[in-house]
Short mmCIF file of C-alpha atoms in Angstrom, two decimals:
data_model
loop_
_atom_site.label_atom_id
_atom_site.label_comp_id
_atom_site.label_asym_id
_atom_site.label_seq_id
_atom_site.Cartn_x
_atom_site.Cartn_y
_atom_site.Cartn_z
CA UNK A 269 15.80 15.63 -10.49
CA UNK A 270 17.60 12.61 -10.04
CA UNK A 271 15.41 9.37 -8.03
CA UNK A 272 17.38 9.30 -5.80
CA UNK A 273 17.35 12.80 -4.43
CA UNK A 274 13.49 12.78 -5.12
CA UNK A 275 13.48 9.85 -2.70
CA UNK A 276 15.30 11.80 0.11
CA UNK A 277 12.99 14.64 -0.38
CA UNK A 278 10.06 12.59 0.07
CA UNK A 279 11.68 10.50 2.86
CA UNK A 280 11.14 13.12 5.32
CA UNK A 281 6.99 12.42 4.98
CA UNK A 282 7.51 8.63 6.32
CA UNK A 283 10.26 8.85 9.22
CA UNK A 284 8.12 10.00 12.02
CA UNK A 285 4.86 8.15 11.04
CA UNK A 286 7.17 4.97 10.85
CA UNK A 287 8.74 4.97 13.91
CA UNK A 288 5.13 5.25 15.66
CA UNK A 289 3.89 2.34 13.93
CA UNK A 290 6.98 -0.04 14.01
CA UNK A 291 6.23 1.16 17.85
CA UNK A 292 2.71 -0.71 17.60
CA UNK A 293 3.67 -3.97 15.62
CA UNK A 294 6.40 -5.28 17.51
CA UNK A 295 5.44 -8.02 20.54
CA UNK A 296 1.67 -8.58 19.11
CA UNK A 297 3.21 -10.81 15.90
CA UNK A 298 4.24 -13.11 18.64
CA UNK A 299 0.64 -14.04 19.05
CA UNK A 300 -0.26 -15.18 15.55
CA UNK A 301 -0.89 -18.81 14.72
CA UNK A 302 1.97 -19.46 12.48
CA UNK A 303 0.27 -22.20 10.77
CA UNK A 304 -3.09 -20.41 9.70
CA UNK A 305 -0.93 -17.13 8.77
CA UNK A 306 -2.15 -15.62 4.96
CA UNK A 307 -1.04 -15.86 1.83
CA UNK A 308 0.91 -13.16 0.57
CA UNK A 309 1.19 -12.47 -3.51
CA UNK A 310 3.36 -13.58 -5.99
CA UNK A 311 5.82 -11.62 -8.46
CA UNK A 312 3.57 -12.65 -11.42
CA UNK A 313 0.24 -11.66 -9.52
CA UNK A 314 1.47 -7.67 -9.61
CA UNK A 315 0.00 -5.82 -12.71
CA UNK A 316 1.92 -6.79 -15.42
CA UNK A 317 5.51 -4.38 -16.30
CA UNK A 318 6.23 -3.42 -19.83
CA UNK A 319 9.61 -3.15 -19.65
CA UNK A 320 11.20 -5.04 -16.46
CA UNK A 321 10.10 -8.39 -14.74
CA UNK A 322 8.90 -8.17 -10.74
CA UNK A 323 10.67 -9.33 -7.99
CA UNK A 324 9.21 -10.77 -4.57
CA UNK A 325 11.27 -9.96 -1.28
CA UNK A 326 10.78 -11.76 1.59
CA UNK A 327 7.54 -11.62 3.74
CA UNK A 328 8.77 -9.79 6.91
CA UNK A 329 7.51 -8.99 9.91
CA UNK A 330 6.43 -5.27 11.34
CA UNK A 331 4.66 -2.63 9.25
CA UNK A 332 6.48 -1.36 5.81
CA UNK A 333 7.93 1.87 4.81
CA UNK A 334 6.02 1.82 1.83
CA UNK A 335 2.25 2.80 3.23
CA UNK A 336 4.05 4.52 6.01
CA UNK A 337 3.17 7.92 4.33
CA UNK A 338 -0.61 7.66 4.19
CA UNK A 339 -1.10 4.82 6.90
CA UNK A 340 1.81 5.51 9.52
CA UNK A 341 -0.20 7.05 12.34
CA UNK A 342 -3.42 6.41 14.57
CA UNK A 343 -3.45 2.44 13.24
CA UNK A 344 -4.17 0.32 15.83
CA UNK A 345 -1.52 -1.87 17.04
CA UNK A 346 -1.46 -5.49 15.34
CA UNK A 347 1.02 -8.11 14.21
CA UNK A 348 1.60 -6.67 10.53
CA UNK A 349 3.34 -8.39 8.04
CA UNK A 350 4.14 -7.45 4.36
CA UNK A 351 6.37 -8.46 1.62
CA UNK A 352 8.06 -5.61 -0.96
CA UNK A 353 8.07 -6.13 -4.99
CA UNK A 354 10.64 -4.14 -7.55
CA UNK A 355 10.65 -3.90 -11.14
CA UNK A 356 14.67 -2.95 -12.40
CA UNK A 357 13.10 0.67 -13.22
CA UNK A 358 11.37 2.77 -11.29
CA UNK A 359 8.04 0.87 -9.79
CA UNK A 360 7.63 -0.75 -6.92
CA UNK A 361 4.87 -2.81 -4.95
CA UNK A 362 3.71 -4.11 -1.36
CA UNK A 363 1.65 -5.70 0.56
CA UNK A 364 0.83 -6.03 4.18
CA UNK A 365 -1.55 -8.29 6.07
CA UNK A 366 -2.46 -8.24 9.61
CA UNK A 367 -5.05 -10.60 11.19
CA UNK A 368 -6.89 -8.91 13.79
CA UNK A 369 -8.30 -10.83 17.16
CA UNK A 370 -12.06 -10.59 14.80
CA UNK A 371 -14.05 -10.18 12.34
CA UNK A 372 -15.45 -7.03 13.98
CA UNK A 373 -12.41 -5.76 14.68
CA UNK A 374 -11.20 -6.49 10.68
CA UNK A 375 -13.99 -4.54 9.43
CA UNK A 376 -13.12 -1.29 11.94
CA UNK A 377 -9.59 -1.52 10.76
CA UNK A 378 -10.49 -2.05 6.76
CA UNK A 379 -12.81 1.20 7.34
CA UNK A 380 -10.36 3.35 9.25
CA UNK A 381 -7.46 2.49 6.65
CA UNK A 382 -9.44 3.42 3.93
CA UNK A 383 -10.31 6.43 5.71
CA UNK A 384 -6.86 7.38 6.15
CA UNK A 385 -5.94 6.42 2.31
CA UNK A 386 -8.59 8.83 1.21
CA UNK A 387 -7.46 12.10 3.39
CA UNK A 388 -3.41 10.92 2.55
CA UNK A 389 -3.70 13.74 -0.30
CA UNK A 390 -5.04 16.39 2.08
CA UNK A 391 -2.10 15.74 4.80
CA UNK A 392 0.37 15.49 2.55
CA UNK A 393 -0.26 19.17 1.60
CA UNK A 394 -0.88 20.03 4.55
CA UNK A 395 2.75 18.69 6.03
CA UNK A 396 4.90 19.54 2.63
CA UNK A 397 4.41 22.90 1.04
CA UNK A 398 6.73 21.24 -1.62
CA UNK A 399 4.20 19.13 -2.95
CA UNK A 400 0.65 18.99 -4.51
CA UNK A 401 -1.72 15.76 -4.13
CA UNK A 402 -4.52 14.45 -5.27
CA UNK A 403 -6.68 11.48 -4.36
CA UNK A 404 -8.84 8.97 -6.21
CA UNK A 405 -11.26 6.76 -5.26
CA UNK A 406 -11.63 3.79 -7.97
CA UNK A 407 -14.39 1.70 -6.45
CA UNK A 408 -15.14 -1.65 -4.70
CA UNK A 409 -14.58 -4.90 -5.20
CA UNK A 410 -16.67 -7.82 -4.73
CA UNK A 411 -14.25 -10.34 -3.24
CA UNK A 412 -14.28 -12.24 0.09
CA UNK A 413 -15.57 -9.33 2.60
CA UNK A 414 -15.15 -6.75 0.23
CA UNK A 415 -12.09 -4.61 -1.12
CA UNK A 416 -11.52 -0.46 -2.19
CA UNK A 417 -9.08 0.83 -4.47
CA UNK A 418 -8.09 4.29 -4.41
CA UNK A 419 -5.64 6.34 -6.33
CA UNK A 420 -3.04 8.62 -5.32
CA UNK A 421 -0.87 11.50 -7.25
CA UNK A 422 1.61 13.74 -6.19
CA UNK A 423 3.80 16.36 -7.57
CA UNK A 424 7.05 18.27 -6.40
CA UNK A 425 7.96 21.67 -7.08
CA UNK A 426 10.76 20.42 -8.69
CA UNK A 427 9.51 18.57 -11.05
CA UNK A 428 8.71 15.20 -9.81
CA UNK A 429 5.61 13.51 -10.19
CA UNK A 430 4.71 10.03 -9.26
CA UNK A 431 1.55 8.27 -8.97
CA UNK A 432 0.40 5.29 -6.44
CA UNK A 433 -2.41 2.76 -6.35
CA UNK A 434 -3.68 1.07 -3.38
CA UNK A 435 -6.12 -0.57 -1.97
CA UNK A 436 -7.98 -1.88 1.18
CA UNK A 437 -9.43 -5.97 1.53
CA UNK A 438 -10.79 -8.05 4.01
CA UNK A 439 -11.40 -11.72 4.89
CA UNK A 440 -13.18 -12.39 7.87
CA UNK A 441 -10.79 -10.98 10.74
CA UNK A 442 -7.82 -10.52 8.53
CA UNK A 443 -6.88 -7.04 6.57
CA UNK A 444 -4.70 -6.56 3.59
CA UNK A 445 -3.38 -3.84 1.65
CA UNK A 446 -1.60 -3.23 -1.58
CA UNK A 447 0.04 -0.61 -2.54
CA UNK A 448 1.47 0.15 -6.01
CA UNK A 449 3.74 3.25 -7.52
CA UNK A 450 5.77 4.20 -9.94
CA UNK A 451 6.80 7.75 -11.64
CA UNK A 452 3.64 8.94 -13.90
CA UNK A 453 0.14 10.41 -13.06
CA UNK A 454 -3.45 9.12 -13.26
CA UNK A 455 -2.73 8.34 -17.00
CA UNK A 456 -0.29 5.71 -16.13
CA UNK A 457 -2.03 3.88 -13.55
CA UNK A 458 -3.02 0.29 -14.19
CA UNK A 459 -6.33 0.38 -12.36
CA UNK A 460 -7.71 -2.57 -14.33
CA UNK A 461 -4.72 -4.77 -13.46
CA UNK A 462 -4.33 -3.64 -9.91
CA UNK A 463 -7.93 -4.17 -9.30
CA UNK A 464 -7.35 -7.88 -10.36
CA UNK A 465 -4.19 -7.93 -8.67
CA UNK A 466 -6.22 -6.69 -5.19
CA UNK A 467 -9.01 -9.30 -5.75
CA UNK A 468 -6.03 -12.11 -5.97
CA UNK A 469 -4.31 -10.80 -3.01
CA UNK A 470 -7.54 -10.97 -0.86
CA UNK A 471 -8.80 -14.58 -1.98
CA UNK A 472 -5.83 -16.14 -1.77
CA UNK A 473 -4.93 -15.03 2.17
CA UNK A 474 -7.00 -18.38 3.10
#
């Protein structure tokens, strides 16, 4: 099936938990010291592309469209910002930061994301008779306040299959996540080069 009818299909798994969390993100931004805000990565800190060279958008405010369909409801309302990375062919990236009001308050957020990441495979099934999932869990990394990569598969009864990486760091009160996919399964994921690409995107926020 063509990608971009595979994209509508899937589409229909983000709308609703996106609206409720561009609900939460909106006023709370306003908050944030603009001069201590995090790092975000670069283009040539993403795993590396065979074929096709990255390309950084702009780091936006609110929360992105891209997690929306493992992390789009029951996140506690922050100032989330994120920036979104494309290849020419079919793989894209993000990542979005929030800084939380502290460090207790970053580690109760880092937990319930990753919570969320690892039971995304169970609620997609359960919401999309269409497709099968299956989740990964790839380990911790020893960076800053700690970071957890997980793994994520899905296939259509159509025929589509695409596989995602992403992962879960903290410094102090601040949270990021990275998320990686393109079309593929397991076999195809870069977990070696995401892992260093997650360990980069969490020392580097300060």
């Amino acid at each position: 099936m063509p990608k971009r009818t595979r994209a509508a299909a899937l589409s229909a798994l983000t709308v609703a938990a996106l609206a409720a969390v561009t609900a939460l993100t909106g006023p709370a931004g306003a908050l944030e010291n603009k001069a201590a805000s995090p790092r975000f990565l670069a283009a040539s800190e993403l795993p590396p592309h065979a074929w096709s060279e990255w390309t950084a958008g702009p780091v936006t405010d609110g929360f992105p469209m891209e997690l929306a369909r493992c992390l789009g409801e029951g996140v506690p309302a922050h100032g989330y910002r994120h920036r979104v990375f494309h290849t020419e062919l079919d793989t894209g990236a993000v990542q979005a930061t929030v800084v939380t009001g502290s460090a207790a308050q970053g580690k109760a957020l880092a937990a319930l994301l990753n919570k969320k990441i690892r039971s995304c495979a169970d609620r997609i099934e359960r919401t999309d008779p269409e497709l099968d999932a299956e989740g990964r869990y790839y380990g911790s990394l020893p960076v800053e306040e700690g970071a957890q990569v997980h793994g994520l598969h899905t296939s259509a009864s159509w025929g589509a299959t695409d596989i995602h990486l992403l992962s879960v760091g903290r410094d102090g009160r601040t949270v990021t996540v990275v998320g990686w996919g393109q079309m593929g399964d397991f076999d195809d994921a870069p977990v070696a080069a995401f892992k260093k690409t997650t360990t980069t995107a969490v020392d580097k926020l300060y």
